[in-house]
Amino acid sequence: MAEEKKYDIGLMGLAVMGQNLVLNMVDHGFDVAVFNRTTSKVDDFLATPEAQSKGDKLVGAHSLKELVSKLKSPRKIMLMIKSKDAVPAPELALYPENAAVDAVIAELLPLLDKGDVIIDGGNTQFKDTERRTQYLQQRGIRYIGTGVSGGEEGARRGPSMMPGGDPEAWPLVKPIFQAISAKVGPNHDVPCCDWIGDRGAGHYVKMVHNGVEYGDMQLISDAYWILKNALGLSNKELYEIFAEWNKTELDSYLVEITRDIFTVDDPETGKPLLDLILDCAGAKGTGKWMSQLALDLGVPSTLVTEAVYARAISAMKSQRVNASKALSGPEKKFEGNRDEFIAQVKQALYASKICSYAQGFVQMQAAAKEYGWTLDCGRIALLWRGGCIIRAVFLERIKEAFDKNPALENLLLDPYFKAAVENAQVAWRNVVKTAIELGVPTPGFTTALTYYDSLRSASLPANMIQAQRDYFGAHTYLRVDKPGEGPFHTDWINVKKS
Ligand code: 6PG
C-alpha cells in the first residue's frame, strides 16, 4: 500500500487571514493541511475554485487528531484563531483577548511528539506568549508566537511576519515563513520576516507595530480634520492633497488608502461613503496593550495613548452630541494662506509621525531590557518596510539610522530625522496653534509636539512635583547642587520661609 502523503504544515483557523495564508503557502510550494472547529468551513474552503486549483497540495481535516496525523515530523501547526470583532459601538468597551489558544494547546499536547512546533499567528498579548513558550518548552514542544501583519491582502500576497518564541523552532519554520512573506529591497528578495527574539518578543514587536499603526491613523485623521474644518475642503480636494503627499516622504500604505477612501461613493445613495460612516472608532486592543505596557515601563508612548483615547472619546457619541449643544468654543474662521497651510499640515503630519516612531522604538528598547530580549531595531524597521499596515518608504531611513548607530537612544537624535523635524517645526507649531485657535481637536499633532518640546528640555518643572511630594508626603527629593548625595527631606511647614 502506498504511504499516506504527509504535509509540510497544518493550519487551524480558516477565517479570512487563515485561508489566505494557506493559499500563500501552497503558492510557494508547501503542502498544507487545514482544520477549523466548525468543520463545514473546512469543506466550504476546499470547495472554493481557488482551493480546488491547488490539487493535492491542500488537504482538509475534521479534527485536530486528523490534522496532526497528516503532518511531516517534526510537525508544525499554525493557529490562526480570530480575536473577536469589536463592533464600532456608540459606547466602546470591547477589548477581547486571545484566550482560545490555551484551550487548543491543551487539546494538542497529548497528540504531539517532542520537538513538534506550535505557532500562534494571532494578535496575542506577549505575556501569554512568554508563558506558553516556557510551559511548552518544559514539555518538549517548541512554540512560536508570531505577528502577522498586512490584513487579508497581505496574508495572501505577502505579509510582514514577526516571529519570536523558542529559538529552536525558528530553523524549522523559517523556509516557510520567509517564502510567504513580503519582499523588499532593490531586487525584491529581502523577506519582511526574520527572527525577533525569545519568548514573547515577536508578539511584543507586533503589538508596537499596531500601536504605531494607531498613531499613524490618528495623525492622518488629524490632518484630514484640520484641513476639512479650517479650509472647508471637499473630498475631491482632499484626495488630491493625499495623492500628492503619497509621492513624497509620506509615501505609505495608510496615506495611499486614505487617498482612495476620499474617492469612494456609497453604491446605495451615491454620496461619499466616508461622510456616511458613523464617527465611532472600534478597536481590538493592541493599541491599548501598548499603552498599558508603556505605563508599566515608565516610557512616554504618548502618541499611541492619545490615539487610543481619541478612539474612546469618538465612541462617546451621545455624550459628544449633548456636550456640543452645551459647551462653546471659538467662532473664528481661518484667515491665512490656504496653500501654505496645506503644506504646513503635511509638515505637521511628518514631524508627528517621526515622534510616534521614535516613541515606538524607545518602548521596544526598554521592553528588551526589561524582558531580556535582544532586539535589532534596524532589522525590525526593515520587516515593517513591506507587507504590513504601517509599511512606508520612510522606514528605510529608520533602518539606516539604526544600522549606523544600533544604540541610538531616540530616533529624533539621528541626523536625518533631527533635520527633518527642525525643518518642519515652524509649520508644525503653526498648525497646532491654528487648530487651538479654531477649536479643532488635533490630539496626535498636539501630543507629538509636547513630546518633542519635553524631550528637548534639559529642565522641566518636575522640581515642583518633587517639592510638592516631599511637602505633603515626605517622599524626598534629590538636589542639583549635591549630585550623588541624598535623598533629602525638608520640613516644609516649619522651615524658615522668605
Ligand atoms: C495588521 C493589523 C491587524 C489589526 C487591525 C485592527 O497588522 O494587519 O494591525 O493586526 O488587528 O488593524 O486593529 P484594531 O481593531 O485594534 O484597530
XYZ file of C-alpha atoms and ligand atoms in Angstrom:
515
model
C 0.000 0.000 0.000
C 1.314 3.479 -0.876
C 2.347 5.570 2.094
C -0.139 8.225 3.067
C 1.010 11.673 1.931
C 2.358 13.904 4.692
C 2.039 17.672 4.676
C 4.615 20.377 5.456
C 2.455 22.380 7.819
C -1.004 22.324 9.370
C -3.128 25.413 9.888
C -6.075 25.701 12.229
C -8.482 28.596 11.867
C -9.988 29.228 8.464
C -11.174 32.793 8.852
C -10.029 35.113 6.075
C -6.458 35.520 7.361
C -6.053 31.766 7.803
C -7.432 30.943 4.353
C -5.205 33.483 2.668
C -2.078 32.309 4.476
C -2.821 28.732 3.422
C -3.178 29.709 -0.247
C 0.001 31.770 0.000
C 1.897 28.782 1.456
C 0.654 26.467 -1.285
C 1.639 29.024 -3.936
C 5.151 28.853 -2.530
C 5.349 25.115 -2.933
C 4.339 23.903 0.526
C 1.800 21.167 1.160
C -0.750 22.302 3.725
C -3.356 20.509 5.844
C -6.179 22.621 7.251
C -8.639 22.362 10.108
C -11.366 24.534 11.566
C -13.543 23.942 14.629
C -16.674 24.494 12.607
C -15.771 21.730 10.213
C -18.174 22.864 7.488
C -15.688 25.738 6.998
C -13.049 23.184 6.017
C -15.306 21.698 3.348
C -16.511 25.096 2.150
C -12.947 26.350 1.836
C -11.748 23.238 -0.001
C -14.678 23.575 -2.403
C -13.698 27.108 -3.476
C -12.291 27.271 -7.017
C -9.003 28.637 -5.708
C -8.540 25.805 -3.196
C -9.632 23.282 -5.829
C -6.974 24.549 -8.205
C -4.279 23.579 -5.668
C -4.939 19.850 -6.175
C -3.341 17.543 -3.640
C -1.165 20.280 -2.162
C -4.072 21.073 0.127
C -5.998 18.684 2.345
C -8.714 19.081 4.975
C -9.062 17.531 8.412
C -12.175 17.301 10.556
C -10.448 17.030 13.912
C -7.201 18.155 15.495
C -6.188 14.496 15.728
C -6.668 14.040 11.991
C -4.763 17.261 11.300
C -1.828 16.091 13.404
C -1.829 12.671 11.692
C -1.348 14.308 8.289
C 1.838 16.212 9.112
C 5.504 15.521 8.455
C 7.684 15.230 11.530
C 8.615 17.425 13.306
C 5.066 18.674 12.938
C 4.326 22.342 12.520
C 0.866 23.560 13.410
C -0.097 27.185 12.971
C -3.072 28.598 14.860
C -4.913 31.490 13.247
C -7.602 31.856 15.836
C -9.508 35.032 15.257
C -9.834 37.560 18.039
C -13.441 38.653 18.371
C -14.560 41.553 16.228
C -15.062 44.766 18.080
C -18.246 46.296 16.826
C -17.832 50.046 16.487
C -20.475 50.668 19.103
C -21.505 54.083 20.361
C -20.169 53.166 23.806
C -16.923 51.340 23.113
C -15.947 48.745 25.665
C -14.594 45.838 23.674
C -11.045 44.692 24.098
C -11.286 40.881 23.835
C -8.151 38.862 24.462
C -6.980 35.719 22.815
C -7.689 33.024 25.416
C -8.807 30.315 22.999
C -5.182 29.470 22.224
C -4.688 27.850 25.647
C -7.633 25.541 25.048
C -6.223 24.411 21.696
C -2.755 23.881 23.178
C -4.261 21.674 25.899
C -6.014 19.639 23.247
C -2.926 19.410 21.042
C -0.428 18.409 23.724
C -1.362 14.707 24.002
C -1.370 14.421 20.203
C 2.143 15.798 19.631
C 5.646 14.369 19.954
C 8.665 16.064 21.477
C 10.200 18.529 19.028
C 6.927 19.405 17.285
C 6.142 23.076 16.783
C 3.021 25.080 17.634
C 2.743 28.558 16.126
C 0.303 31.234 17.244
C -0.197 33.748 14.427
C -2.827 35.867 16.174
C -2.540 39.240 17.885
C -1.753 37.774 21.288
C -0.717 39.678 24.406
C 3.027 38.985 24.673
C 2.868 37.829 28.303
C 0.697 34.905 27.189
C 3.351 34.051 24.597
C 6.115 34.283 27.231
C 4.156 31.926 29.456
C 3.197 29.490 26.689
C 6.741 29.285 25.301
C 8.099 28.294 28.711
C 5.226 25.960 29.511
C 5.681 24.098 26.234
C 9.477 24.122 26.413
C 9.188 22.141 29.666
C 7.110 19.605 27.766
C 9.467 19.332 24.818
C 7.213 21.240 22.436
C 8.602 24.231 20.559
C 6.454 27.319 20.483
C 6.388 30.364 18.256
C 4.264 33.464 18.716
C 4.379 35.439 15.513
C 2.988 38.766 14.454
C 1.381 38.613 11.019
C 0.554 41.965 9.535
C -0.982 43.113 6.311
C -4.631 42.199 6.557
C -6.278 39.865 4.077
C -4.301 41.037 1.080
C -1.031 40.796 2.981
C -1.775 37.267 4.119
C -2.479 36.240 0.524
C 0.306 38.100 -1.322
C 2.967 38.546 1.342
C 2.596 39.676 4.947
C 5.180 41.126 7.260
C 5.937 38.496 9.907
C 7.467 38.971 13.335
C 8.206 35.563 14.909
C 9.507 35.063 18.432
C 9.435 32.197 20.906
C 11.623 29.115 21.180
C 14.697 29.770 19.006
C 14.971 26.028 18.271
C 11.717 26.283 16.351
C 12.902 29.040 14.029
C 15.012 26.957 11.588
C 12.031 24.618 11.177
C 9.563 27.289 10.075
C 11.978 29.815 8.581
C 11.812 28.466 4.992
C 8.012 28.614 5.002
C 7.683 31.992 6.707
C 10.360 33.720 4.658
C 8.949 32.289 1.416
C 5.429 33.571 2.036
C 6.366 36.964 3.472
C 6.529 40.258 1.579
C 9.863 41.067 -0.073
C 11.645 44.389 -0.203
C 14.980 45.719 -1.443
C 16.196 46.648 -4.925
C 15.797 43.058 -6.124
C 12.634 42.323 -4.151
C 14.352 39.454 -2.403
C 14.732 40.614 1.210
C 11.962 38.922 3.224
C 9.908 41.011 5.644
C 10.253 38.223 8.156
C 13.077 37.424 10.493
C 13.558 36.050 13.972
C 12.715 38.750 16.509
C 13.769 37.142 19.763
C 12.993 34.848 22.663
C 9.540 34.021 24.013
C 7.091 36.930 23.589
C 9.422 39.241 21.649
C 7.646 38.700 18.316
C 4.221 39.456 19.703
C 5.589 42.480 21.555
C 7.027 43.892 18.346
C 3.753 43.184 16.532
C 1.889 44.995 19.302
C 4.181 48.014 18.874
C 3.570 47.802 15.128
C -0.144 48.041 15.849
C 0.339 50.900 18.307
C 2.329 52.786 15.702
C -0.493 51.969 13.279
C -2.931 53.613 15.722
C -0.632 56.659 15.836
C -0.359 56.859 12.042
C -4.128 56.557 11.642
C -4.798 59.250 14.230
C -2.253 61.629 12.692
C -3.747 61.136 9.241
C -7.178 61.771 10.749
C -5.877 64.942 12.438
C -4.633 66.148 9.032
C -7.949 65.311 7.374
C -9.926 67.025 10.132
C -7.979 70.271 10.321
C -7.932 70.597 6.522
C -11.638 69.902 6.299
C -12.601 72.207 9.167
C -10.175 75.077 8.695
C -10.320 75.230 4.906
C -13.648 73.525 4.169
C -12.027 71.244 1.605
C -14.109 68.755 -0.349
C -13.287 65.054 -0.510
C -12.090 65.578 -4.077
C -9.639 68.267 -2.920
C -8.546 66.080 -0.024
C -7.979 63.225 -2.466
C -5.658 65.431 -4.487
C -3.714 66.526 -1.425
C -3.205 62.988 -0.163
C -2.301 61.829 -3.676
C 0.435 64.491 -3.737
C 1.644 63.624 -0.255
C 1.896 59.981 -1.183
C 4.567 60.903 -3.737
C 6.783 62.356 -1.011
C 8.450 61.181 2.197
C 4.926 60.388 3.436
C 4.617 57.604 0.825
C 2.930 54.804 2.756
C 0.116 52.292 2.633
C -2.053 54.237 5.087
C -1.718 57.537 3.179
C -2.458 55.641 -0.037
C -5.682 54.068 1.270
C -6.717 57.400 2.805
C -6.331 58.979 -0.643
C -8.539 56.281 -2.128
C -11.152 56.422 0.626
C -11.904 60.009 -0.479
C -12.968 58.730 -3.897
C -15.447 56.047 -2.888
C -19.174 56.706 -3.259
C -21.840 54.712 -1.476
C -23.454 52.476 -4.115
C -26.841 52.887 -2.424
C -27.088 56.654 -2.121
C -24.342 57.870 -4.449
C -22.991 60.019 -1.611
C -19.330 59.943 -0.490
C -19.150 56.835 1.705
C -16.752 58.425 4.193
C -19.352 61.057 5.053
C -21.914 58.358 5.838
C -19.740 56.452 8.311
C -20.570 56.914 11.996
C -17.678 58.650 13.760
C -17.235 55.975 16.471
C -13.928 54.110 16.192
C -13.669 50.441 17.150
C -10.582 48.717 18.494
C -9.449 45.203 19.238
C -6.999 46.126 21.967
C -3.407 46.002 20.735
C -3.137 49.800 20.960
C -4.438 49.695 24.494
C -1.915 46.966 25.372
C 0.961 49.051 24.057
C -0.204 51.998 26.138
C -0.602 49.902 29.279
C 2.826 48.344 28.812
C 4.399 51.760 28.201
C 2.999 52.851 31.546
C 4.424 49.709 33.160
C 7.848 50.519 31.743
C 7.566 54.226 32.520
C 8.227 55.268 28.936
C 6.214 58.070 27.329
C 4.430 56.455 24.368
C 2.028 59.344 24.202
C 1.070 59.033 20.539
C -0.489 55.603 20.867
C -2.088 56.520 24.180
C -3.616 59.666 22.724
C -4.794 57.649 19.723
C -6.481 55.095 21.995
C -8.185 57.894 23.926
C -9.195 59.593 20.678
C -10.976 56.371 19.699
C -12.551 56.206 23.156
C -13.929 59.749 23.007
C -15.074 59.172 19.434
C -17.158 56.272 20.714
C -18.899 58.507 23.275
C -21.190 59.769 20.567
C -24.230 60.625 22.654
C -22.132 62.496 25.243
C -20.415 64.445 22.458
C -23.695 65.330 20.824
C -25.056 66.564 24.168
C -21.888 68.483 25.016
C -21.794 70.052 21.557
C -25.060 71.776 22.422
C -23.888 72.927 25.851
C -20.207 73.852 25.525
C -18.933 76.734 23.436
C -15.662 77.266 21.585
C -14.085 79.884 19.340
C -16.124 81.192 16.432
C -13.033 82.150 14.442
C -12.573 81.437 10.750
C -9.261 80.524 9.107
C -7.639 83.629 7.684
C -4.200 82.607 6.437
C -2.913 81.467 3.077
C -4.678 78.222 2.161
C -1.920 76.622 0.063
C 0.661 77.462 2.670
C -1.498 75.913 5.360
C -1.895 72.682 3.374
C 1.890 72.479 3.090
C 2.183 73.129 6.824
C -0.246 70.336 7.667
C 1.936 67.989 5.664
C 4.932 69.042 7.755
C 2.938 68.609 10.974
C 1.992 65.107 9.876
C 5.564 64.194 9.008
C 7.143 65.581 12.175
C 4.472 63.999 14.393
C 4.936 60.679 12.617
C 8.670 60.793 13.346
C 7.899 61.383 17.051
C 5.455 58.487 17.027
C 8.007 56.057 15.553
C 10.668 57.402 17.917
C 8.398 56.516 20.838
C 7.703 53.039 19.445
C 11.409 52.238 19.185
C 12.115 53.676 22.645
C 9.419 51.408 24.058
C 10.814 48.340 22.284
C 14.310 49.073 23.561
C 13.004 49.486 27.113
C 10.983 46.281 26.827
C 14.011 44.371 25.510
C 15.923 45.411 28.624
C 13.065 44.594 30.955
C 12.152 41.211 29.486
C 15.622 40.043 28.456
C 15.418 40.120 24.670
C 18.000 41.260 22.164
C 16.096 43.330 19.622
C 17.661 44.596 16.416
C 15.820 47.857 15.726
C 17.223 48.257 12.198
C 16.000 44.802 11.238
C 12.582 45.482 12.766
C 12.308 48.650 10.652
C 13.123 46.536 7.606
C 10.426 43.972 8.472
C 7.938 46.847 8.559
C 9.192 48.211 5.239
C 6.844 45.948 3.277
C 3.753 43.795 3.712
C 2.380 45.342 6.902
C -0.168 48.075 7.554
C 2.436 50.702 8.515
C 4.651 49.941 5.522
C 6.221 53.166 4.362
C 9.176 54.417 2.416
C 10.497 56.283 5.435
C 11.133 53.005 7.305
C 14.174 52.659 5.071
C 15.541 55.788 6.745
C 14.796 54.358 10.170
C 16.674 51.210 9.234
C 19.636 53.296 8.086
C 19.555 55.281 11.336
C 19.760 52.134 13.481
C 22.272 50.466 11.170
C 24.522 53.499 11.603
C 24.005 53.545 15.360
C 22.431 50.400 16.854
C 22.462 52.060 20.298
C 20.578 55.130 19.036
C 18.742 56.418 22.086
C 15.983 58.197 20.212
C 15.233 58.419 16.505
C 14.927 62.191 16.877
C 18.668 62.317 17.580
C 19.596 60.702 14.266
C 20.928 63.467 11.976
C 18.405 62.757 9.203
C 15.337 62.848 11.463
C 16.694 65.696 13.575
C 16.999 67.802 10.415
C 13.567 66.700 9.154
C 11.846 67.785 12.371
C 13.829 71.006 12.592
C 12.800 71.769 9.045
C 9.137 71.024 9.842
C 8.781 72.610 13.226
C 7.703 76.157 12.359
C 4.915 74.760 10.191
C 4.027 72.113 12.775
C 3.731 74.724 15.533
C 1.574 76.889 13.303
C -0.809 74.009 12.565
C -1.186 73.210 16.270
C -1.666 76.922 17.037
C -4.269 77.255 14.298
C -6.103 74.141 15.487
C -6.192 75.521 19.028
C -7.355 78.938 17.827
C -10.116 77.399 15.743
C -11.079 74.874 18.415
C -10.471 71.870 16.162
C -9.082 68.845 18.054
C -5.800 67.511 16.669
C -4.744 65.231 19.539
C -1.975 63.465 17.615
C -0.215 66.619 16.373
C -0.516 68.278 19.768
C 0.765 65.407 21.870
C 3.634 64.818 19.445
C 4.700 68.444 19.752
C 4.508 68.278 23.541
C 6.706 65.187 23.447
C 9.220 66.918 21.198
C 9.335 70.007 23.418
C 9.622 67.917 26.588
C 12.389 65.763 25.163
C 14.440 68.790 24.129
C 14.023 70.439 27.564
C 17.060 69.960 29.760
C 14.908 71.293 32.600
C 11.285 70.516 33.323
C 9.043 71.635 36.198
C 9.364 68.283 37.923
C 11.328 70.051 40.688
C 7.924 71.447 41.686
C 6.344 67.971 41.628
C 9.133 66.693 43.853
C 8.767 69.619 46.251
C 5.015 69.029 46.488
C 5.508 65.294 47.050
C 8.036 65.971 49.767
C 5.809 68.664 51.331
C 2.700 66.539 51.743
C 4.150 63.058 51.965
C 7.853 63.244 52.877
C 8.622 61.476 49.598
C 12.111 63.075 49.500
C 13.988 64.636 46.583
C 17.473 64.872 45.080
C 19.393 68.157 44.742
C 21.054 69.615 41.643
C 23.844 71.116 43.784
C 24.670 67.839 45.575
C 24.913 65.146 42.875
C 25.328 61.623 44.223
C 24.033 62.632 47.659
C 20.616 62.314 49.232
C 17.741 61.673 49.216
C 16.804 64.831 51.092
C 13.728 65.778 53.041
C 12.617 69.185 54.271
C 10.139 70.054 56.994
C 8.291 72.414 54.645
C 5.866 73.699 57.263
C 8.367 74.664 59.954
C 11.265 75.695 57.771
C 12.091 79.388 57.612
C 10.247 80.995 54.666
C 11.445 84.039 52.740
C -2.266 44.244 10.890
C -3.300 44.937 11.744
C -4.226 43.986 12.420
C -5.197 44.644 13.384
C -6.197 45.515 12.742
C -7.306 46.006 13.646
O -1.126 44.396 11.245
O -2.622 43.586 9.907
O -2.633 45.645 12.744
O -3.438 43.079 13.114
O -5.874 43.662 14.061
O -5.577 46.596 12.160
O -6.856 46.601 14.805
P -7.880 47.453 15.689
O -9.214 46.782 15.590
O -7.354 47.416 17.085
O -7.890 48.820 15.092
